[in-house]
Short mmCIF file of C-alpha atoms in Angstrom, two decimals:
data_model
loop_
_atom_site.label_atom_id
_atom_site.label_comp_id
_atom_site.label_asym_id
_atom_site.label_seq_id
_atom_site.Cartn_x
_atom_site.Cartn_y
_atom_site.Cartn_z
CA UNK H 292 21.36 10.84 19.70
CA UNK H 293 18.71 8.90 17.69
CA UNK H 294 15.84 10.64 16.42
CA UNK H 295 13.45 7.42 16.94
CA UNK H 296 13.43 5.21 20.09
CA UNK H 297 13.26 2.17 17.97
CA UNK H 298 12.50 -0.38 21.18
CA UNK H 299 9.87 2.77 22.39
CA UNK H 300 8.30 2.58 18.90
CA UNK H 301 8.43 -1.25 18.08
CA UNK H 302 6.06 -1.85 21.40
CA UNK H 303 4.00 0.92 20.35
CA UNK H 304 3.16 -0.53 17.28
CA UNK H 305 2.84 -3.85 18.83
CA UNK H 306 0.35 -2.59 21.33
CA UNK H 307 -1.70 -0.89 18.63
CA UNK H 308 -1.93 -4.18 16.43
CA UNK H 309 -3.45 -5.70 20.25
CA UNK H 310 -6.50 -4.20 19.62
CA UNK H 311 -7.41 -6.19 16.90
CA UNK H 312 -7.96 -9.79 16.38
CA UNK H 313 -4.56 -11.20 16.42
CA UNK H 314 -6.30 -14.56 15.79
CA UNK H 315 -7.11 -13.73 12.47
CA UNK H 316 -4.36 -14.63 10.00
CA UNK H 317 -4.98 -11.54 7.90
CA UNK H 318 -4.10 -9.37 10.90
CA UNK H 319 -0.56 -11.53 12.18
CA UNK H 320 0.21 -11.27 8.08
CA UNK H 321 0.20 -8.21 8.33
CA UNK H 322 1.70 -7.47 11.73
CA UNK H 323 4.46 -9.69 10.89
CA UNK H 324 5.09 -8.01 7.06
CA UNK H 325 5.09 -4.34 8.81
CA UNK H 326 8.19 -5.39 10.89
CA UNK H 327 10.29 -7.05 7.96
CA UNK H 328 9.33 -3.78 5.64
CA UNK H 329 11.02 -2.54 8.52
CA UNK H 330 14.26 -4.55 8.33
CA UNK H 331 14.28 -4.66 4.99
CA UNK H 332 14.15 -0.66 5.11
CA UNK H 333 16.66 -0.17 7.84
CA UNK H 334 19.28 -2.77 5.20
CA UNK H 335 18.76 -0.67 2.04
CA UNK H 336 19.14 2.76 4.28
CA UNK H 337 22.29 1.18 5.75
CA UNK H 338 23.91 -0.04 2.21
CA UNK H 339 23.33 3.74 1.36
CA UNK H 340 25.51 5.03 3.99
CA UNK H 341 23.04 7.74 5.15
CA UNK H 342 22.69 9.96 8.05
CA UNK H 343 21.72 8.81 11.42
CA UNK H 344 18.50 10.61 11.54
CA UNK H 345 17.77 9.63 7.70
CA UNK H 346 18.19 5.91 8.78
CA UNK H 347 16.01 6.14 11.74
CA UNK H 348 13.01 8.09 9.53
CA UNK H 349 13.52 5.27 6.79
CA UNK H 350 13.22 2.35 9.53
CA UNK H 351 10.20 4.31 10.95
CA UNK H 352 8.92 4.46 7.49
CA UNK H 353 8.89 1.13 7.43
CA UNK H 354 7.22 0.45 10.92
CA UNK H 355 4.17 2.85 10.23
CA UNK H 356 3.52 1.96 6.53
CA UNK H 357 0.63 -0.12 6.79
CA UNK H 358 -1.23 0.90 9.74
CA UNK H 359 -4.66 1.24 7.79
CA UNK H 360 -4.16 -2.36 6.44
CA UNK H 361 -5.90 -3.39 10.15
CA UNK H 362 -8.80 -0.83 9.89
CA UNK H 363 -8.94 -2.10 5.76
CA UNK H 364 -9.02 -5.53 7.25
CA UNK H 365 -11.27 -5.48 10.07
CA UNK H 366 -13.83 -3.12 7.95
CA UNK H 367 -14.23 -4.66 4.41
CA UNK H 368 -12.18 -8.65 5.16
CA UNK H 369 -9.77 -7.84 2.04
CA UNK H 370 -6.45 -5.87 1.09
CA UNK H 371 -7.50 -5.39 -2.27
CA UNK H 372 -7.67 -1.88 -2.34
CA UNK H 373 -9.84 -1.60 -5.78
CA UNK H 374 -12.63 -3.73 -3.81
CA UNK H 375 -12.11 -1.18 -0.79
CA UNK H 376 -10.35 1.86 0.05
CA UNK H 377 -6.27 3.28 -0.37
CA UNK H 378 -4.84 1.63 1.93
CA UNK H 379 -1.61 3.80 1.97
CA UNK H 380 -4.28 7.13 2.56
CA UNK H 381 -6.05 5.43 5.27
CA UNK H 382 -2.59 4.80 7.21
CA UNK H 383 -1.59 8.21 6.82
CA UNK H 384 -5.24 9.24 8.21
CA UNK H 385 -4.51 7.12 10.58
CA UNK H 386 -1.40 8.12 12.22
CA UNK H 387 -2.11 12.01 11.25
CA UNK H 388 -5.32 12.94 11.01
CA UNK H 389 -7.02 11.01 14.15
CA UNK H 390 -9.00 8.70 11.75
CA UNK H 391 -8.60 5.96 15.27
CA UNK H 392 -8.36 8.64 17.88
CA UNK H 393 -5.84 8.35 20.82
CA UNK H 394 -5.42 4.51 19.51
CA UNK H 395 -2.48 6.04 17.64
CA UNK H 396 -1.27 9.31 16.79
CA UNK H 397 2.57 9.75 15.06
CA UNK H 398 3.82 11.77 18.83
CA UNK H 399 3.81 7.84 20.00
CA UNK H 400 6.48 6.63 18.06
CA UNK H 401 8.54 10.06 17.28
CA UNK H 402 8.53 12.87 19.80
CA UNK H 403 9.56 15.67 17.11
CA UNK H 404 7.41 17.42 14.69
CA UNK H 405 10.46 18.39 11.99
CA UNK H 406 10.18 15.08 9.68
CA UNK H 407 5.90 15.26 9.99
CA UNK H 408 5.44 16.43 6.83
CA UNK H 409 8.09 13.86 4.51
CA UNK H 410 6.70 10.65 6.82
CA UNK H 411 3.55 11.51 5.99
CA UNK H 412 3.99 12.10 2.11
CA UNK H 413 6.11 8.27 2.31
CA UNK H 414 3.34 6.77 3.82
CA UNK H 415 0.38 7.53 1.71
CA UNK H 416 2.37 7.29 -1.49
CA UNK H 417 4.30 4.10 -0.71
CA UNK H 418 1.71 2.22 -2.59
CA UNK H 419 1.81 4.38 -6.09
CA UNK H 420 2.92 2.80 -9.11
CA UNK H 421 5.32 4.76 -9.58
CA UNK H 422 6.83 7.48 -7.01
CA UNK H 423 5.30 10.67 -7.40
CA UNK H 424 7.21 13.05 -9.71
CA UNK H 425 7.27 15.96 -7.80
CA UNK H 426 8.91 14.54 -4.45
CA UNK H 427 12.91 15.61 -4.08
CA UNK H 428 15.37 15.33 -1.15
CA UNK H 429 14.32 13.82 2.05
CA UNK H 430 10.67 13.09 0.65
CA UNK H 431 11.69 11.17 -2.05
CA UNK H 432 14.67 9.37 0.07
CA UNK H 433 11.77 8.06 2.40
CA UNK H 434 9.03 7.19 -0.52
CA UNK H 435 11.55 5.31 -2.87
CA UNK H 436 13.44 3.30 0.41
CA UNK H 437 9.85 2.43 1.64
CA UNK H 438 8.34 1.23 -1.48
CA UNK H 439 11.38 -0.48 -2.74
CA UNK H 440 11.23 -2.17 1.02
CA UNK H 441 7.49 -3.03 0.56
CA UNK H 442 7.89 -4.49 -2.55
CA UNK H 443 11.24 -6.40 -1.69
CA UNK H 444 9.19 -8.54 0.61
CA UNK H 445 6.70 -8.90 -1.12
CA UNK H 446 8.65 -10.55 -3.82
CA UNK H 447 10.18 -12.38 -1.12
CA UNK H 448 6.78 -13.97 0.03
CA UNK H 449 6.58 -15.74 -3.62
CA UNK H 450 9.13 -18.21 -1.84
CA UNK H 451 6.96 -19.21 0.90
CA UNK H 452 3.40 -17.92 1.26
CA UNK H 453 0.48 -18.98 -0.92
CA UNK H 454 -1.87 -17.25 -3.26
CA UNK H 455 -4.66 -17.68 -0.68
CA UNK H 456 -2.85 -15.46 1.75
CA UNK H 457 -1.14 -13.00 -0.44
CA UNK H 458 -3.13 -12.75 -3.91
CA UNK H 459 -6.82 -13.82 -2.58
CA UNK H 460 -6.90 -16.59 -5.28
CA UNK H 461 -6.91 -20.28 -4.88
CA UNK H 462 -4.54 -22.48 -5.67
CA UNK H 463 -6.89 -24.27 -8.15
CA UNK H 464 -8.50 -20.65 -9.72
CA UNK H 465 -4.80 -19.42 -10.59
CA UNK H 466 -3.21 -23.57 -12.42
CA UNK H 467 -6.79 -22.40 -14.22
CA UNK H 468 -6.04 -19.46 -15.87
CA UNK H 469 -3.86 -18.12 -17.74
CA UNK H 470 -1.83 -14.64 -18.40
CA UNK H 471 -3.58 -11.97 -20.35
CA UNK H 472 -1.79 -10.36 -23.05
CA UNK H 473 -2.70 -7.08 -21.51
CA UNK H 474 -0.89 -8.33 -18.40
CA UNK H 475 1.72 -9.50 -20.10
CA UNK H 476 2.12 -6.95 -22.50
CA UNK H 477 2.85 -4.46 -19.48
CA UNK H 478 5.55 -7.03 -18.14
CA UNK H 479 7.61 -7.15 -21.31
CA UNK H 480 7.50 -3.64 -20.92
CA UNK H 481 8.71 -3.45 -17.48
CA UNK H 482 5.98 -1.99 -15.58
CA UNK H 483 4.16 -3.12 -12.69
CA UNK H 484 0.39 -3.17 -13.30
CA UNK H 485 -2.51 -1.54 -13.21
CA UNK H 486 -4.36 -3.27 -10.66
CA UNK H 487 -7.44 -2.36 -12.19
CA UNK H 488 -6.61 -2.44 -15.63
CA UNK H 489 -3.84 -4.79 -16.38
CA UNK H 490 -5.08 -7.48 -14.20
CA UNK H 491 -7.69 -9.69 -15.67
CA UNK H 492 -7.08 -13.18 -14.46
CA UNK H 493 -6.00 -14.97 -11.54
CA UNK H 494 -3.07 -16.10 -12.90
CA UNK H 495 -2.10 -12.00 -13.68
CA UNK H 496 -1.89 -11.60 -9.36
CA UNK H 497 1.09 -13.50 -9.71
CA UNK H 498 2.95 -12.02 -12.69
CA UNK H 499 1.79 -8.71 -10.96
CA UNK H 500 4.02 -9.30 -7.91
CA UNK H 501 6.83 -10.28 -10.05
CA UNK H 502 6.98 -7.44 -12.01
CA UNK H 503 7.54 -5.75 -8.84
CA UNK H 504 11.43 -6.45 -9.62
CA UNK H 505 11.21 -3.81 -12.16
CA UNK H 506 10.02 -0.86 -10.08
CA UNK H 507 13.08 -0.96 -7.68
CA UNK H 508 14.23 2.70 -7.25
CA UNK H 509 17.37 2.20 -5.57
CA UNK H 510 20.75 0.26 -6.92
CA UNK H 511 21.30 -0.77 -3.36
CA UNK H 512 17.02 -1.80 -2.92
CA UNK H 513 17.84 -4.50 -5.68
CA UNK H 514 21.15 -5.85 -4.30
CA UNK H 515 19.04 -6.25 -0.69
CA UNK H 516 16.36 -8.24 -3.01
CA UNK H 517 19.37 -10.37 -4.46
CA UNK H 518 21.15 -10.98 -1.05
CA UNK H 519 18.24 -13.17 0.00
CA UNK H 520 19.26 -15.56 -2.40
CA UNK H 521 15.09 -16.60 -3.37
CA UNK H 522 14.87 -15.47 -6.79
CA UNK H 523 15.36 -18.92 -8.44
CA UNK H 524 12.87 -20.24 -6.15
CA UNK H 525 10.35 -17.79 -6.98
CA UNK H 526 10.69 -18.34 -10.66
CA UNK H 527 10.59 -22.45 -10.24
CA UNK H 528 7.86 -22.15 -8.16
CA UNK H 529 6.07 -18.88 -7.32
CA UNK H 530 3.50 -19.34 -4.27
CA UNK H 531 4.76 -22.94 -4.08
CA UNK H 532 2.78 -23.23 -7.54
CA UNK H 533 3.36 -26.38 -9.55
CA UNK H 534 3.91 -24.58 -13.18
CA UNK H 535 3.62 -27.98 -14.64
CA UNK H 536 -0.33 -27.59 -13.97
CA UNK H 537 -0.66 -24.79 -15.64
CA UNK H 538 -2.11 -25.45 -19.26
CA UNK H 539 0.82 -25.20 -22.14
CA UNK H 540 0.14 -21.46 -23.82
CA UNK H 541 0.15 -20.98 -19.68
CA UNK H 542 3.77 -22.37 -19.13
CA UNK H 543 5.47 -21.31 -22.20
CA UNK H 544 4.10 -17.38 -21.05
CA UNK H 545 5.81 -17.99 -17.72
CA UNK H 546 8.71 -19.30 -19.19
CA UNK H 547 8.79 -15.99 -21.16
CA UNK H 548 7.97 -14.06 -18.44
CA UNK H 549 11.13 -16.08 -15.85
CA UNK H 550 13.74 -15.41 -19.09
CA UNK H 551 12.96 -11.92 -19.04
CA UNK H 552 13.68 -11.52 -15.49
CA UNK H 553 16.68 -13.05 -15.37
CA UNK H 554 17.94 -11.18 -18.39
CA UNK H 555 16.86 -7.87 -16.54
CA UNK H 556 18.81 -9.30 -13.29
CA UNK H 557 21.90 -9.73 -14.99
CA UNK H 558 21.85 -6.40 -17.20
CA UNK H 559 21.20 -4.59 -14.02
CA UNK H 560 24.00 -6.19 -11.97
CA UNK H 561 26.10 -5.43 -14.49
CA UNK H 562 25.80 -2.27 -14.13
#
C-alpha cells in the first residue's frame, strides 16, 4: 500500500495554487515547475531502485517544495530570495507551522505523521548550496533527490524559457554585461554561487544556473539531466540568448565556461 495518494495529493496542491492569481505568469511558472520537480524526482528515485514508501516521500518532496514561492510571489512580486525572504523556510512554515492556516497543512497530502520530521528538513533545505552536513539516511535521501530534482529543471529551462521569466533580467541587460571574474572564478572551481556574493552582473544569473550541473548529488540525478538530451542546446544558446551579441572578452568567457562543462560531463560519465 502506498504511503501517498498521489491523485489525492496532486488535486490538493492544485486547489491550493487556486487561490492565487493563476493569471499571473509568475504563479502558472511556478505551478507548472512544482509538478515537473515532481517527475523529475519520482525518475531519479526510480533509477535508484528504492523502497516504495521512499519513492512516494521523494515524489511528495517534490510536490510540496515550493509552496512559499506563491506567498513570496504574491507578497514582495519576485523569487529572488536576497531581495525577499527564504523561500525554502517559508514553504516549510507553510505546510508545518500554519503560516496560511487551514489553506494547507501537510495532513492534506499525507495522512501519517512518521516521515514529518525528514519532509520537513527536505523542504526548507532544498534550496542550500550545498546539502547540509549533518543530514544521514532518509533525511539526506529526500534533501539530495529534491535538490538535484530542482536544479535538474532548472537547467532544463535554459532550453526554452527566457531570462525575463527565470533570471529577472532582460534580454538586452544580460548581451550587456559580461561575467565577473568572481563569478567565474567560482565556476572553474565547480561551485554554484553565492547569490549574494558571487553574482555581480546580469550576465552571472546565467552562468549561475549552469553551474548548477556541478552540485548534482546523485550518479543517477545527472544521468536523468543527460536523458533529456538539452545540454547542447543550453550551451549554444542558453535562454534562447544569441552569444554572438555578447561583446568578445564576453564570448570567449562563455566559451570557457561551455568547454568546461563538457569536459566535466564526460569525466563524470566516465565514471
Amino acid at each position: 500500500m502506498h504511503i501517498v495518494d498521489r491523485n489525492r495529493a496532486m488535486k490538493q496542491f492544485l486547489s491550493f495554487v487556486e487561490y492565487y492569481d493563476t493569471d499571473d505568469a509568475m504563479i502558472e511558472r511556478k505551478r507548472a515547475h512544482t509538478v515537473r520537480v515532481a517527475s523529475i524526482a519520482d525518475k531519479i528515485a526510480t533509477a535508484m531502485h528504492v523502497s516504495e514508501t521512499d519513492r512516494d516521500l521523494i515524489w511528495l518532496c517534490g510536490l510540496l517544495h515550493d509552496f512559499g514561492r506563491f506567498e513570496q510571489a504574491t507578497q514582495y512580486g519576485t523569487y529572488n530570495d536576497a531581495a525577499s525572504t527564504n523561500h525554502a523556510v517559508v514553504s516549510a512554515e507553510v505546510l508545518f507551522h500554519g503560516l496560511v492556516g487551514d489553506r494547507c497543512d501537510i495532513r492534506q497530502y499525507i495522512d501519517s505523521s512518521e516521515y514529518d520530521s525528514s519532509i520537513e528538513t527536505a523542504i526548507a533545505s532544498h534550496n542550500a548550496r550545498e546539502i547540509p552536513s549533518e543530514l544521514s539516511g532518509l533525511d539526506y535521501l529526500l534533501t539530495s533527490v529534491l535538490m538535484d530534482a530542482d536544479k535538474i529543471d532548472n537547467i532544463n529551462m535554459m532550453s526554452y524559457k527566457t531570462t525575463d521569466e527565470v533570471c529577472e533580467e532582460s534580454r538586452e541587460d544580460v548581451l550587456a554585461s559580461e561575467f565577473s571574474d568572481v563569478a567565474m572564478n567560482a565556476f572553474m572551481q565547480h561551485r554554484t554561487l553565492d547569490n549574494k556574493l558571487e553574482r555581480e552582473t546580469p550576465a552571472d544569473k546565467v552562468l549561475s544556473k549552469l553551474a548548477f550541473i556541478f552540485a548534482l548529488y546523485n550518479q543517477e540525478s545527472f544521468d536523468v539531466l543527460l536523458s533529456y538530451d538539452k545540454i547542447n542546446m543550453i550551451l549554444d544558446s542558453p535562454y534562447t540568448l544569441d552569444i554572438s551579441k555578447f561583446n568578445d572578452a564576453a564570448q570567449a568567457t562563455w566559451k570557457k565556461a561551455t568547454d568546461e562543462i563538457r569536459k566535466y560531463i564526460s569525466e563524470r560519465t566516465d565514471r
